[in-house]
Amino acid sequence: MKLQPDKFDVQTINGYGPGWIGLDGERITTSLVVGSRGQRFDWGCARYGDLSAAHFARLAELGPELVLFGSGERLRFPQSAWLQALMERRIGIETMDTAAACRTYNILAGEGRHVVAALLLETP
């Protein structure tokens, strides 16, 4: 699906599909973290089973007000032990499928919120 967002001063997700995300016109095919304050890095996981507390602790270090966890093609909640670092810093987390996380990230980032999207991209 191709998105047509308004022009924002933050990096935006302008498309997504099975196994890919369009970020500022670039096609990304690996799981990634994208933030409204310019953060962008490979998340180092290729499937849900690869995730651990270390993945979410790295998100906590960014200090956002909210983390959007895109769990892939379908909704899967993170284990509570994985979220300890976020809870200790009182950082909110919302879990949704990756497509919904892409849409939600654009809205919140466009509003000027300090948001980070952790997007799981699994090979179809």
XYZ file of C-alpha atoms in Angstrom:
124
model
C 0.000 0.000 0.000
C 1.317 3.440 -0.883
C 0.734 6.265 1.588
C 0.437 9.923 0.678
C 1.205 11.840 3.888
C 1.394 15.570 4.248
C 4.960 16.879 4.124
C 6.444 16.776 7.619
C 9.813 17.856 8.963
C 10.413 14.330 10.285
C 11.235 11.102 8.482
C 8.038 9.492 7.264
C 6.955 6.066 6.152
C 5.577 6.464 2.657
C 4.701 2.876 1.829
C 4.700 -0.691 3.086
C 3.952 -4.214 1.996
C 4.867 -7.801 2.843
C 8.567 -7.749 3.749
C 9.256 -4.057 3.006
C 8.758 -0.494 4.223
C 9.276 2.714 2.279
C 11.052 5.297 4.429
C 11.507 8.729 2.871
C 11.454 7.113 -0.568
C 13.926 4.318 0.247
C 12.773 0.684 0.245
C 13.825 -1.109 3.469
C 13.623 -4.917 3.703
C 14.955 -5.576 7.214
C 13.421 -4.950 10.625
C 14.192 -1.430 11.727
C 13.721 1.251 14.322
C 12.677 4.682 13.163
C 12.184 7.698 15.397
C 10.632 11.103 15.060
C 13.921 12.706 16.140
C 15.912 11.183 13.289
C 16.787 7.810 14.775
C 17.050 5.026 12.236
C 18.842 1.726 12.630
C 18.529 -1.959 11.885
C 16.732 -3.712 14.751
C 18.743 -6.926 14.372
C 15.887 -9.430 14.205
C 14.398 -11.273 11.249
C 11.414 -12.858 12.993
C 9.385 -12.608 16.181
C 11.279 -15.534 17.729
C 14.540 -13.529 17.521
C 13.315 -10.824 19.921
C 14.629 -10.462 23.463
C 14.716 -7.977 26.318
C 17.885 -6.474 24.802
C 15.931 -5.333 21.727
C 13.465 -3.392 23.881
C 16.177 -2.071 26.231
C 17.812 -0.422 23.238
C 14.510 1.351 22.521
C 14.323 2.575 26.119
C 17.761 4.180 25.758
C 16.300 6.494 23.092
C 14.005 8.043 25.721
C 10.817 8.447 23.673
C 7.439 9.140 25.223
C 5.977 6.209 23.275
C 7.224 3.088 21.486
C 5.131 1.569 18.711
C 5.896 -2.123 18.316
C 4.958 -3.414 14.868
C 4.828 -7.173 15.442
C 4.834 -8.275 11.803
C 1.963 -9.414 9.596
C -0.178 -10.267 12.607
C -0.620 -8.983 16.128
C 1.719 -10.612 18.666
C 2.381 -9.111 22.058
C 5.891 -8.909 23.509
C 6.671 -10.957 26.588
C 6.372 -8.892 29.763
C 10.022 -9.591 30.686
C 11.105 -7.872 27.465
C 9.455 -4.618 28.551
C 11.208 -4.104 31.879
C 13.561 -1.357 30.647
C 10.637 0.568 29.136
C 8.553 0.247 32.303
C 11.452 1.391 34.501
C 11.692 4.593 32.461
C 7.898 5.012 32.339
C 7.870 4.818 28.533
C 4.576 3.800 26.973
C 4.370 0.962 24.458
C 1.627 0.140 21.981
C 1.591 -3.145 20.094
C -0.010 -3.550 16.684
C 0.744 -5.228 13.386
C 3.517 -3.557 11.403
C 1.179 -1.922 8.853
C -0.822 -0.251 11.637
C 2.396 0.818 13.387
C 3.575 2.517 10.158
C 0.349 4.520 9.880
C 0.320 5.420 13.573
C 3.970 6.497 13.515
C 3.284 8.979 10.694
C 0.375 10.534 12.567
C 2.187 10.886 15.895
C 5.482 12.039 14.372
C 3.586 14.581 12.265
C 2.029 15.945 15.458
C 5.509 16.536 16.882
C 5.401 13.675 19.396
C 8.645 11.978 20.472
C 7.786 8.524 19.148
C 9.850 5.513 18.107
C 8.526 2.718 15.886
C 10.152 -0.718 16.176
C 9.025 -2.483 13.013
C 9.392 -6.226 12.580
C 9.720 -7.203 8.910
C 9.551 -10.911 8.306
C 10.339 -12.425 4.944
C 7.080 -13.481 3.276
